[in-house]
């Protein structure tokens, strides 16, 4: 899969107070790059705690559910668009289905 954009992940985990997110986000990124997800069910096989949302969005629990990653999938083009990464508290303040 093509992940757009890793820069978003790096900018997040380089912020003060979230340095522990680096390892889990880098692991997710490497796994996503190697993946060949054709549908939501392909993601669910690997990430049991992931949740589907409207408009081909998926929420991943990162770092033992400490962080939330929202992506928008384009399965035919094999593209993962990162829409949001943040703490649970930050996630609770957004509308993940439209971000």
PDB file of N, CA and C in Angstrom:
ATOM      1  N   UNK A   1       0.851  -1.169   0.000  1.00  0.00           N
ATOM      2  CA  UNK A   1       0.000   0.000   0.000  1.00  0.00           C
ATOM      3  C   UNK A   1       0.904   1.241   0.000  1.00  0.00           C
ATOM      4  N   UNK A   2       0.398   2.276  -0.571  1.00  0.00           N
ATOM      5  CA  UNK A   2       1.093   3.567  -0.528  1.00  0.00           C
ATOM      6  C   UNK A   2       0.460   4.368   0.613  1.00  0.00           C
ATOM      7  N   UNK A   3       1.280   4.820   1.559  1.00  0.00           N
ATOM      8  CA  UNK A   3       0.778   5.549   2.722  1.00  0.00           C
ATOM      9  C   UNK A   3       1.097   7.028   2.543  1.00  0.00           C
ATOM     10  N   UNK A   4       0.066   7.842   2.598  1.00  0.00           N
ATOM     11  CA  UNK A   4       0.219   9.285   2.445  1.00  0.00           C
ATOM     12  C   UNK A   4      -0.266   9.949   3.733  1.00  0.00           C
ATOM     13  N   UNK A   5       0.523  10.528   4.509  1.00  0.00           N
ATOM     14  CA  UNK A   5       1.946  10.677   4.336  1.00  0.00           C
ATOM     15  C   UNK A   5       2.651  10.316   5.642  1.00  0.00           C
ATOM     16  N   UNK A   6       3.817   9.709   5.507  1.00  0.00           N
ATOM     17  CA  UNK A   6       4.599   9.343   6.687  1.00  0.00           C
ATOM     18  C   UNK A   6       4.969  10.579   7.497  1.00  0.00           C
ATOM     19  N   UNK A   7       5.141  11.688   6.807  1.00  0.00           N
ATOM     20  CA  UNK A   7       5.500  12.941   7.479  1.00  0.00           C
ATOM     21  C   UNK A   7       4.522  13.267   8.611  1.00  0.00           C
ATOM     22  N   UNK A   8       3.259  12.989   8.413  1.00  0.00           N
ATOM     23  CA  UNK A   8       2.243  13.234   9.443  1.00  0.00           C
ATOM     24  C   UNK A   8       2.536  12.423  10.697  1.00  0.00           C
ATOM     25  N   UNK A   9       2.932  11.172  10.511  1.00  0.00           N
ATOM     26  CA  UNK A   9       3.262  10.313  11.653  1.00  0.00           C
ATOM     27  C   UNK A   9       4.502  10.830  12.376  1.00  0.00           C
ATOM     28  N   UNK A  10       5.529  11.182  11.615  1.00  0.00           N
ATOM     29  CA  UNK A  10       6.784  11.666  12.203  1.00  0.00           C
ATOM     30  C   UNK A  10       6.547  12.956  12.978  1.00  0.00           C
ATOM     31  N   UNK A  11       5.805  13.874  12.400  1.00  0.00           N
ATOM     32  CA  UNK A  11       5.515  15.138  13.092  1.00  0.00           C
ATOM     33  C   UNK A  11       4.781  14.877  14.398  1.00  0.00           C
ATOM     34  N   UNK A  12       3.910  13.894  14.406  1.00  0.00           N
ATOM     35  CA  UNK A  12       3.186  13.575  15.636  1.00  0.00           C
ATOM     36  C   UNK A  12       4.122  13.018  16.693  1.00  0.00           C
ATOM     37  N   UNK A  13       4.876  11.967  16.367  1.00  0.00           N
ATOM     38  CA  UNK A  13       5.666  11.323  17.416  1.00  0.00           C
ATOM     39  C   UNK A  13       6.898  12.110  17.832  1.00  0.00           C
ATOM     40  N   UNK A  14       7.223  13.163  17.110  1.00  0.00           N
ATOM     41  CA  UNK A  14       8.327  14.027  17.536  1.00  0.00           C
ATOM     42  C   UNK A  14       7.866  15.119  18.496  1.00  0.00           C
ATOM     43  N   UNK A  15       6.561  15.227  18.706  1.00  0.00           N
ATOM     44  CA  UNK A  15       6.038  16.215  19.659  1.00  0.00           C
ATOM     45  C   UNK A  15       6.349  15.790  21.087  1.00  0.00           C
ATOM     46  N   UNK A  16       6.464  16.769  21.939  1.00  0.00           N
ATOM     47  CA  UNK A  16       6.709  16.506  23.354  1.00  0.00           C
ATOM     48  C   UNK A  16       5.535  15.728  23.950  1.00  0.00           C
ATOM     49  N   UNK A  17       5.870  14.718  24.740  1.00  0.00           N
ATOM     50  CA  UNK A  17       4.843  13.972  25.455  1.00  0.00           C
ATOM     51  C   UNK A  17       4.295  12.749  24.745  1.00  0.00           C
ATOM     52  N   UNK A  18       4.705  12.533  23.492  1.00  0.00           N
ATOM     53  CA  UNK A  18       4.196  11.367  22.766  1.00  0.00           C
ATOM     54  C   UNK A  18       5.326  10.556  22.129  1.00  0.00           C
ATOM     55  N   UNK A  19       6.508  10.689  22.651  1.00  0.00           N
ATOM     56  CA  UNK A  19       7.675   9.982  22.098  1.00  0.00           C
ATOM     57  C   UNK A  19       7.465   8.469  22.078  1.00  0.00           C
ATOM     58  N   UNK A  20       6.646   7.948  23.005  1.00  0.00           N
ATOM     59  CA  UNK A  20       6.393   6.506  23.044  1.00  0.00           C
ATOM     60  C   UNK A  20       5.554   6.026  21.853  1.00  0.00           C
ATOM     61  N   UNK A  21       5.045   6.942  21.060  1.00  0.00           N
ATOM     62  CA  UNK A  21       4.258   6.577  19.886  1.00  0.00           C
ATOM     63  C   UNK A  21       5.142   6.192  18.701  1.00  0.00           C
ATOM     64  N   UNK A  22       6.412   6.550  18.743  1.00  0.00           N
ATOM     65  CA  UNK A  22       7.286   6.315  17.589  1.00  0.00           C
ATOM     66  C   UNK A  22       7.351   4.842  17.192  1.00  0.00           C
ATOM     67  N   UNK A  23       7.685   3.972  18.110  1.00  0.00           N
ATOM     68  CA  UNK A  23       7.808   2.552  17.790  1.00  0.00           C
ATOM     69  C   UNK A  23       6.546   1.960  17.205  1.00  0.00           C
ATOM     70  N   UNK A  24       5.404   2.117  17.882  1.00  0.00           N
ATOM     71  CA  UNK A  24       4.161   1.553  17.333  1.00  0.00           C
ATOM     72  C   UNK A  24       3.753   2.155  15.986  1.00  0.00           C
ATOM     73  N   UNK A  25       3.972   3.456  15.801  1.00  0.00           N
ATOM     74  CA  UNK A  25       3.610   4.074  14.521  1.00  0.00           C
ATOM     75  C   UNK A  25       4.536   3.623  13.400  1.00  0.00           C
ATOM     76  N   UNK A  26       5.818   3.489  13.693  1.00  0.00           N
ATOM     77  CA  UNK A  26       6.761   2.998  12.679  1.00  0.00           C
ATOM     78  C   UNK A  26       6.429   1.553  12.306  1.00  0.00           C
ATOM     79  N   UNK A  27       6.053   0.751  13.289  1.00  0.00           N
ATOM     80  CA  UNK A  27       5.658  -0.628  13.013  1.00  0.00           C
ATOM     81  C   UNK A  27       4.416  -0.658  12.140  1.00  0.00           C
ATOM     82  N   UNK A  28       3.406   0.130  12.498  1.00  0.00           N
ATOM     83  CA  UNK A  28       2.186   0.188  11.683  1.00  0.00           C
ATOM     84  C   UNK A  28       2.520   0.615  10.258  1.00  0.00           C
ATOM     85  N   UNK A  29       3.361   1.635  10.120  1.00  0.00           N
ATOM     86  CA  UNK A  29       3.725   2.148   8.795  1.00  0.00           C
ATOM     87  C   UNK A  29       4.389   1.057   7.951  1.00  0.00           C
ATOM     88  N   UNK A  30       5.367   0.355   8.511  1.00  0.00           N
ATOM     89  CA  UNK A  30       6.046  -0.712   7.770  1.00  0.00           C
ATOM     90  C   UNK A  30       5.061  -1.806   7.355  1.00  0.00           C
ATOM     91  N   UNK A  31       4.172  -2.183   8.262  1.00  0.00           N
ATOM     92  CA  UNK A  31       3.185  -3.224   7.945  1.00  0.00           C
ATOM     93  C   UNK A  31       2.207  -2.756   6.875  1.00  0.00           C
ATOM     94  N   UNK A  32       1.785  -1.515   6.956  1.00  0.00           N
ATOM     95  CA  UNK A  32       0.848  -0.966   5.971  1.00  0.00           C
ATOM     96  C   UNK A  32       1.504  -0.894   4.594  1.00  0.00           C
ATOM     97  N   UNK A  33       2.757  -0.493   4.538  1.00  0.00           N
ATOM     98  CA  UNK A  33       3.468  -0.410   3.254  1.00  0.00           C
ATOM     99  C   UNK A  33       3.558  -1.783   2.577  1.00  0.00           C
ATOM    100  N   UNK A  34       3.720  -2.834   3.355  1.00  0.00           N
ATOM    101  CA  UNK A  34       3.854  -4.184   2.808  1.00  0.00           C
ATOM    102  C   UNK A  34       2.500  -4.832   2.512  1.00  0.00           C
ATOM    103  N   UNK A  35       1.447  -4.279   3.070  1.00  0.00           N
ATOM    104  CA  UNK A  35       0.117  -4.890   2.963  1.00  0.00           C
ATOM    105  C   UNK A  35      -0.444  -4.784   1.548  1.00  0.00           C
ATOM    106  N   UNK A  36      -1.427  -5.618   1.287  1.00  0.00           N
ATOM    107  CA  UNK A  36      -2.172  -5.574   0.036  1.00  0.00           C
ATOM    108  C   UNK A  36      -3.656  -5.659   0.384  1.00  0.00           C
ATOM    109  N   UNK A  37      -4.128  -4.643   1.116  1.00  0.00           N
ATOM    110  CA  UNK A  37      -5.505  -4.636   1.571  1.00  0.00           C
ATOM    111  C   UNK A  37      -6.454  -4.370   0.413  1.00  0.00           C
ATOM    112  N   UNK A  38      -7.388  -5.268   0.220  1.00  0.00           N
ATOM    113  CA  UNK A  38      -8.376  -5.123  -0.842  1.00  0.00           C
ATOM    114  C   UNK A  38      -9.743  -4.737  -0.296  1.00  0.00           C
ATOM    115  N   UNK A  39      -9.886  -4.896   1.032  1.00  0.00           N
ATOM    116  CA  UNK A  39     -11.164  -4.575   1.663  1.00  0.00           C
ATOM    117  C   UNK A  39     -10.953  -4.447   3.175  1.00  0.00           C
ATOM    118  N   UNK A  40     -12.000  -4.030   3.845  1.00  0.00           N
ATOM    119  CA  UNK A  40     -11.972  -3.904   5.296  1.00  0.00           C
ATOM    120  C   UNK A  40     -11.633  -5.242   5.957  1.00  0.00           C
ATOM    121  N   UNK A  41     -12.126  -6.329   5.418  1.00  0.00           N
ATOM    122  CA  UNK A  41     -11.882  -7.629   6.042  1.00  0.00           C
ATOM    123  C   UNK A  41     -10.398  -7.995   6.040  1.00  0.00           C
ATOM    124  N   UNK A  42      -9.658  -7.558   5.034  1.00  0.00           N
ATOM    125  CA  UNK A  42      -8.210  -7.794   5.009  1.00  0.00           C
ATOM    126  C   UNK A  42      -7.524  -7.080   6.168  1.00  0.00           C
ATOM    127  N   UNK A  43      -7.964  -5.867   6.463  1.00  0.00           N
ATOM    128  CA  UNK A  43      -7.394  -5.105   7.581  1.00  0.00           C
ATOM    129  C   UNK A  43      -7.743  -5.786   8.898  1.00  0.00           C
ATOM    130  N   UNK A  44      -8.986  -6.200   9.031  1.00  0.00           N
ATOM    131  CA  UNK A  44      -9.461  -6.803  10.280  1.00  0.00           C
ATOM    132  C   UNK A  44      -8.716  -8.095  10.611  1.00  0.00           C
ATOM    133  N   UNK A  45      -8.269  -8.823   9.603  1.00  0.00           N
ATOM    134  CA  UNK A  45      -7.499 -10.047   9.851  1.00  0.00           C
ATOM    135  C   UNK A  45      -6.212  -9.751  10.611  1.00  0.00           C
ATOM    136  N   UNK A  46      -5.574  -8.632  10.304  1.00  0.00           N
ATOM    137  CA  UNK A  46      -4.293  -8.268  10.927  1.00  0.00           C
ATOM    138  C   UNK A  46      -4.493  -7.436  12.196  1.00  0.00           C
ATOM    139  N   UNK A  47      -5.464  -6.547  12.163  1.00  0.00           N
ATOM    140  CA  UNK A  47      -5.690  -5.599  13.258  1.00  0.00           C
ATOM    141  C   UNK A  47      -7.083  -5.808  13.846  1.00  0.00           C
ATOM    142  N   UNK A  48      -7.175  -6.710  14.791  1.00  0.00           N
ATOM    143  CA  UNK A  48      -8.465  -7.060  15.398  1.00  0.00           C
ATOM    144  C   UNK A  48      -9.145  -5.885  16.090  1.00  0.00           C
ATOM    145  N   UNK A  49      -8.365  -4.952  16.609  1.00  0.00           N
ATOM    146  CA  UNK A  49      -8.967  -3.826  17.345  1.00  0.00           C
ATOM    147  C   UNK A  49      -9.306  -2.643  16.440  1.00  0.00           C
ATOM    148  N   UNK A  50      -8.997  -2.743  15.153  1.00  0.00           N
ATOM    149  CA  UNK A  50      -9.349  -1.660  14.222  1.00  0.00           C
ATOM    150  C   UNK A  50     -10.861  -1.614  14.045  1.00  0.00           C
ATOM    151  N   UNK A  51     -11.360  -0.424  13.711  1.00  0.00           N
ATOM    152  CA  UNK A  51     -12.806  -0.251  13.538  1.00  0.00           C
ATOM    153  C   UNK A  51     -13.097   0.450  12.221  1.00  0.00           C
ATOM    154  N   UNK A  52     -14.104  -0.029  11.488  1.00  0.00           N
ATOM    155  CA  UNK A  52     -14.478   0.643  10.244  1.00  0.00           C
ATOM    156  C   UNK A  52     -15.373   1.840  10.534  1.00  0.00           C
ATOM    157  N   UNK A  53     -15.261   2.850   9.694  1.00  0.00           N
ATOM    158  CA  UNK A  53     -16.124   4.021   9.747  1.00  0.00           C
ATOM    159  C   UNK A  53     -16.710   4.243   8.358  1.00  0.00           C
ATOM    160  N   UNK A  54     -17.598   5.222   8.254  1.00  0.00           N
ATOM    161  CA  UNK A  54     -18.174   5.578   6.962  1.00  0.00           C
ATOM    162  C   UNK A  54     -17.093   6.075   6.013  1.00  0.00           C
ATOM    163  N   UNK A  55     -17.402   6.049   4.742  1.00  0.00           N
ATOM    164  CA  UNK A  55     -16.563   6.626   3.693  1.00  0.00           C
ATOM    165  C   UNK A  55     -15.168   6.001   3.651  1.00  0.00           C
ATOM    166  N   UNK A  56     -15.107   4.695   3.817  1.00  0.00           N
ATOM    167  CA  UNK A  56     -13.850   3.930   3.736  1.00  0.00           C
ATOM    168  C   UNK A  56     -12.784   4.379   4.734  1.00  0.00           C
ATOM    169  N   UNK A  57     -13.228   4.855   5.871  1.00  0.00           N
ATOM    170  CA  UNK A  57     -12.281   5.234   6.920  1.00  0.00           C
ATOM    171  C   UNK A  57     -12.119   4.078   7.902  1.00  0.00           C
ATOM    172  N   UNK A  58     -10.921   4.019   8.496  1.00  0.00           N
ATOM    173  CA  UNK A  58     -10.612   2.982   9.474  1.00  0.00           C
ATOM    174  C   UNK A  58      -9.885   3.633  10.636  1.00  0.00           C
ATOM    175  N   UNK A  59     -10.231   3.221  11.856  1.00  0.00           N
ATOM    176  CA  UNK A  59      -9.553   3.696  13.061  1.00  0.00           C
ATOM    177  C   UNK A  59      -8.687   2.555  13.588  1.00  0.00           C
ATOM    178  N   UNK A  60      -7.394   2.853  13.774  1.00  0.00           N
ATOM    179  CA  UNK A  60      -6.460   1.897  14.347  1.00  0.00           C
ATOM    180  C   UNK A  60      -6.110   2.331  15.761  1.00  0.00           C
ATOM    181  N   UNK A  61      -6.076   1.385  16.676  1.00  0.00           N
ATOM    182  CA  UNK A  61      -5.595   1.642  18.031  1.00  0.00           C
ATOM    183  C   UNK A  61      -4.088   1.424  18.012  1.00  0.00           C
ATOM    184  N   UNK A  62      -3.354   2.419  18.445  1.00  0.00           N
ATOM    185  CA  UNK A  62      -1.893   2.403  18.375  1.00  0.00           C
ATOM    186  C   UNK A  62      -1.314   2.490  19.783  1.00  0.00           C
ATOM    187  N   UNK A  63      -0.250   1.750  20.024  1.00  0.00           N
ATOM    188  CA  UNK A  63       0.440   1.845  21.311  1.00  0.00           C
ATOM    189  C   UNK A  63      -0.414   1.375  22.474  1.00  0.00           C
ATOM    190  N   UNK A  64      -1.015   0.215  22.323  1.00  0.00           N
ATOM    191  CA  UNK A  64      -1.844  -0.305  23.406  1.00  0.00           C
ATOM    192  C   UNK A  64      -3.094   0.510  23.634  1.00  0.00           C
ATOM    193  N   UNK A  65      -3.635   1.073  22.551  1.00  0.00           N
ATOM    194  CA  UNK A  65      -4.859   1.868  22.587  1.00  0.00           C
ATOM    195  C   UNK A  65      -4.655   3.252  23.206  1.00  0.00           C
ATOM    196  N   UNK A  66      -3.401   3.685  23.326  1.00  0.00           N
ATOM    197  CA  UNK A  66      -3.113   5.013  23.861  1.00  0.00           C
ATOM    198  C   UNK A  66      -3.347   6.101  22.801  1.00  0.00           C
ATOM    199  N   UNK A  67      -3.151   5.722  21.540  1.00  0.00           N
ATOM    200  CA  UNK A  67      -3.297   6.662  20.428  1.00  0.00           C
ATOM    201  C   UNK A  67      -4.276   6.109  19.409  1.00  0.00           C
ATOM    202  N   UNK A  68      -4.842   7.026  18.633  1.00  0.00           N
ATOM    203  CA  UNK A  68      -5.780   6.645  17.580  1.00  0.00           C
ATOM    204  C   UNK A  68      -5.280   7.183  16.248  1.00  0.00           C
ATOM    205  N   UNK A  69      -5.324   6.327  15.252  1.00  0.00           N
ATOM    206  CA  UNK A  69      -4.931   6.684  13.898  1.00  0.00           C
ATOM    207  C   UNK A  69      -6.140   6.488  12.999  1.00  0.00           C
ATOM    208  N   UNK A  70      -6.553   7.549  12.316  1.00  0.00           N
ATOM    209  CA  UNK A  70      -7.680   7.474  11.389  1.00  0.00           C
ATOM    210  C   UNK A  70      -7.126   7.600   9.973  1.00  0.00           C
ATOM    211  N   UNK A  71      -7.493   6.641   9.139  1.00  0.00           N
ATOM    212  CA  UNK A  71      -7.064   6.678   7.741  1.00  0.00           C
ATOM    213  C   UNK A  71      -8.278   6.575   6.836  1.00  0.00           C
ATOM    214  N   UNK A  72      -8.106   7.047   5.613  1.00  0.00           N
ATOM    215  CA  UNK A  72      -9.121   6.861   4.585  1.00  0.00           C
ATOM    216  C   UNK A  72      -8.504   5.957   3.526  1.00  0.00           C
ATOM    217  N   UNK A  73      -9.186   4.886   3.218  1.00  0.00           N
ATOM    218  CA  UNK A  73      -8.666   3.882   2.304  1.00  0.00           C
ATOM    219  C   UNK A  73      -9.182   4.092   0.885  1.00  0.00           C
ATOM    220  N   UNK A  74      -8.280   3.921  -0.063  1.00  0.00           N
ATOM    221  CA  UNK A  74      -8.669   3.790  -1.466  1.00  0.00           C
ATOM    222  C   UNK A  74      -8.154   2.419  -1.878  1.00  0.00           C
ATOM    223  N   UNK A  75      -8.992   1.415  -1.694  1.00  0.00           N
ATOM    224  CA  UNK A  75      -8.572   0.036  -1.931  1.00  0.00           C
ATOM    225  C   UNK A  75      -8.148  -0.226  -3.379  1.00  0.00           C
ATOM    226  N   UNK A  76      -8.929   0.213  -4.389  1.00  0.00           N
ATOM    227  CA  UNK A  76      -8.523  -0.079  -5.775  1.00  0.00           C
ATOM    228  C   UNK A  76      -7.156   0.525  -6.142  1.00  0.00           C
ATOM    229  N   UNK A  77      -6.864   1.732  -5.639  1.00  0.00           N
ATOM    230  CA  UNK A  77      -5.595   2.399  -5.947  1.00  0.00           C
ATOM    231  C   UNK A  77      -4.478   2.000  -4.985  1.00  0.00           C
ATOM    232  N   UNK A  78      -4.823   1.223  -3.952  1.00  0.00           N
ATOM    233  CA  UNK A  78      -3.863   0.773  -2.931  1.00  0.00           C
ATOM    234  C   UNK A  78      -3.199   1.949  -2.210  1.00  0.00           C
ATOM    235  N   UNK A  79      -4.045   2.910  -1.810  1.00  0.00           N
ATOM    236  CA  UNK A  79      -3.560   4.106  -1.112  1.00  0.00           C
ATOM    237  C   UNK A  79      -4.230   4.222   0.245  1.00  0.00           C
ATOM    238  N   UNK A  80      -3.414   4.558   1.250  1.00  0.00           N
ATOM    239  CA  UNK A  80      -3.883   4.824   2.609  1.00  0.00           C
ATOM    240  C   UNK A  80      -3.601   6.295   2.887  1.00  0.00           C
ATOM    241  N   UNK A  81      -4.646   7.066   3.106  1.00  0.00           N
ATOM    242  CA  UNK A  81      -4.495   8.487   3.418  1.00  0.00           C
ATOM    243  C   UNK A  81      -4.625   8.682   4.924  1.00  0.00           C
ATOM    244  N   UNK A  82      -3.583   9.164   5.556  1.00  0.00           N
ATOM    245  CA  UNK A  82      -3.650   9.441   6.992  1.00  0.00           C
ATOM    246  C   UNK A  82      -4.460  10.716   7.189  1.00  0.00           C
ATOM    247  N   UNK A  83      -5.527  10.604   7.981  1.00  0.00           N
ATOM    248  CA  UNK A  83      -6.416  11.740   8.209  1.00  0.00           C
ATOM    249  C   UNK A  83      -6.233  12.337   9.602  1.00  0.00           C
ATOM    250  N   UNK A  84      -5.797  11.509  10.579  1.00  0.00           N
ATOM    251  CA  UNK A  84      -5.659  11.986  11.958  1.00  0.00           C
ATOM    252  C   UNK A  84      -4.792  11.014  12.736  1.00  0.00           C
ATOM    253  N   UNK A  85      -3.950  11.562  13.613  1.00  0.00           N
ATOM    254  CA  UNK A  85      -3.253  10.781  14.627  1.00  0.00           C
ATOM    255  C   UNK A  85      -3.258  11.620  15.891  1.00  0.00           C
ATOM    256  N   UNK A  86      -3.642  11.006  16.991  1.00  0.00           N
ATOM    257  CA  UNK A  86      -3.695  11.749  18.249  1.00  0.00           C
ATOM    258  C   UNK A  86      -3.985  10.836  19.422  1.00  0.00           C
ATOM    259  N   UNK A  87      -4.053  11.451  20.585  1.00  0.00           N
ATOM    260  CA  UNK A  87      -4.385  10.714  21.799  1.00  0.00           C
ATOM    261  C   UNK A  87      -5.881  10.379  21.789  1.00  0.00           C
ATOM    262  N   UNK A  88      -6.276   9.521  22.712  1.00  0.00           N
ATOM    263  CA  UNK A  88      -7.701   9.201  22.835  1.00  0.00           C
ATOM    264  C   UNK A  88      -8.512  10.461  23.107  1.00  0.00           C
ATOM    265  N   UNK A  89      -7.997  11.315  23.958  1.00  0.00           N
ATOM    266  CA  UNK A  89      -8.706  12.552  24.287  1.00  0.00           C
ATOM    267  C   UNK A  89      -8.868  13.434  23.050  1.00  0.00           C
ATOM    268  N   UNK A  90      -7.815  13.565  22.262  1.00  0.00           N
ATOM    269  CA  UNK A  90      -7.898  14.352  21.035  1.00  0.00           C
ATOM    270  C   UNK A  90      -8.867  13.707  20.043  1.00  0.00           C
ATOM    271  N   UNK A  91      -8.839  12.386  19.966  1.00  0.00           N
ATOM    272  CA  UNK A  91      -9.748  11.670  19.078  1.00  0.00           C
ATOM    273  C   UNK A  91     -11.205  11.928  19.462  1.00  0.00           C
ATOM    274  N   UNK A  92     -11.467  11.967  20.745  1.00  0.00           N
ATOM    275  CA  UNK A  92     -12.840  12.202  21.214  1.00  0.00           C
ATOM    276  C   UNK A  92     -13.377  13.572  20.815  1.00  0.00           C
ATOM    277  N   UNK A  93     -12.492  14.498  20.458  1.00  0.00           N
ATOM    278  CA  UNK A  93     -12.936  15.855  20.116  1.00  0.00           C
ATOM    279  C   UNK A  93     -13.102  16.065  18.613  1.00  0.00           C
ATOM    280  N   UNK A  94     -12.894  15.035  17.810  1.00  0.00           N
ATOM    281  CA  UNK A  94     -13.044  15.166  16.359  1.00  0.00           C
ATOM    282  C   UNK A  94     -14.212  14.314  15.861  1.00  0.00           C
ATOM    283  N   UNK A  95     -14.620  14.567  14.642  1.00  0.00           N
ATOM    284  CA  UNK A  95     -15.583  13.693  13.974  1.00  0.00           C
ATOM    285  C   UNK A  95     -14.799  12.851  12.984  1.00  0.00           C
ATOM    286  N   UNK A  96     -14.449  11.648  13.395  1.00  0.00           N
ATOM    287  CA  UNK A  96     -13.572  10.780  12.604  1.00  0.00           C
ATOM    288  C   UNK A  96     -14.189  10.381  11.271  1.00  0.00           C
ATOM    289  N   UNK A  97     -15.482  10.518  11.128  1.00  0.00           N
ATOM    290  CA  UNK A  97     -16.132  10.132   9.880  1.00  0.00           C
ATOM    291  C   UNK A  97     -16.064  11.207   8.811  1.00  0.00           C
ATOM    292  N   UNK A  98     -15.601  12.390   9.173  1.00  0.00           N
ATOM    293  CA  UNK A  98     -15.491  13.461   8.170  1.00  0.00           C
ATOM    294  C   UNK A  98     -14.109  14.096   8.130  1.00  0.00           C
ATOM    295  N   UNK A  99     -13.268  13.794   9.080  1.00  0.00           N
ATOM    296  CA  UNK A  99     -11.941  14.424   9.114  1.00  0.00           C
ATOM    297  C   UNK A  99     -11.103  14.022   7.913  1.00  0.00           C
TER     298      UNK A  99
END
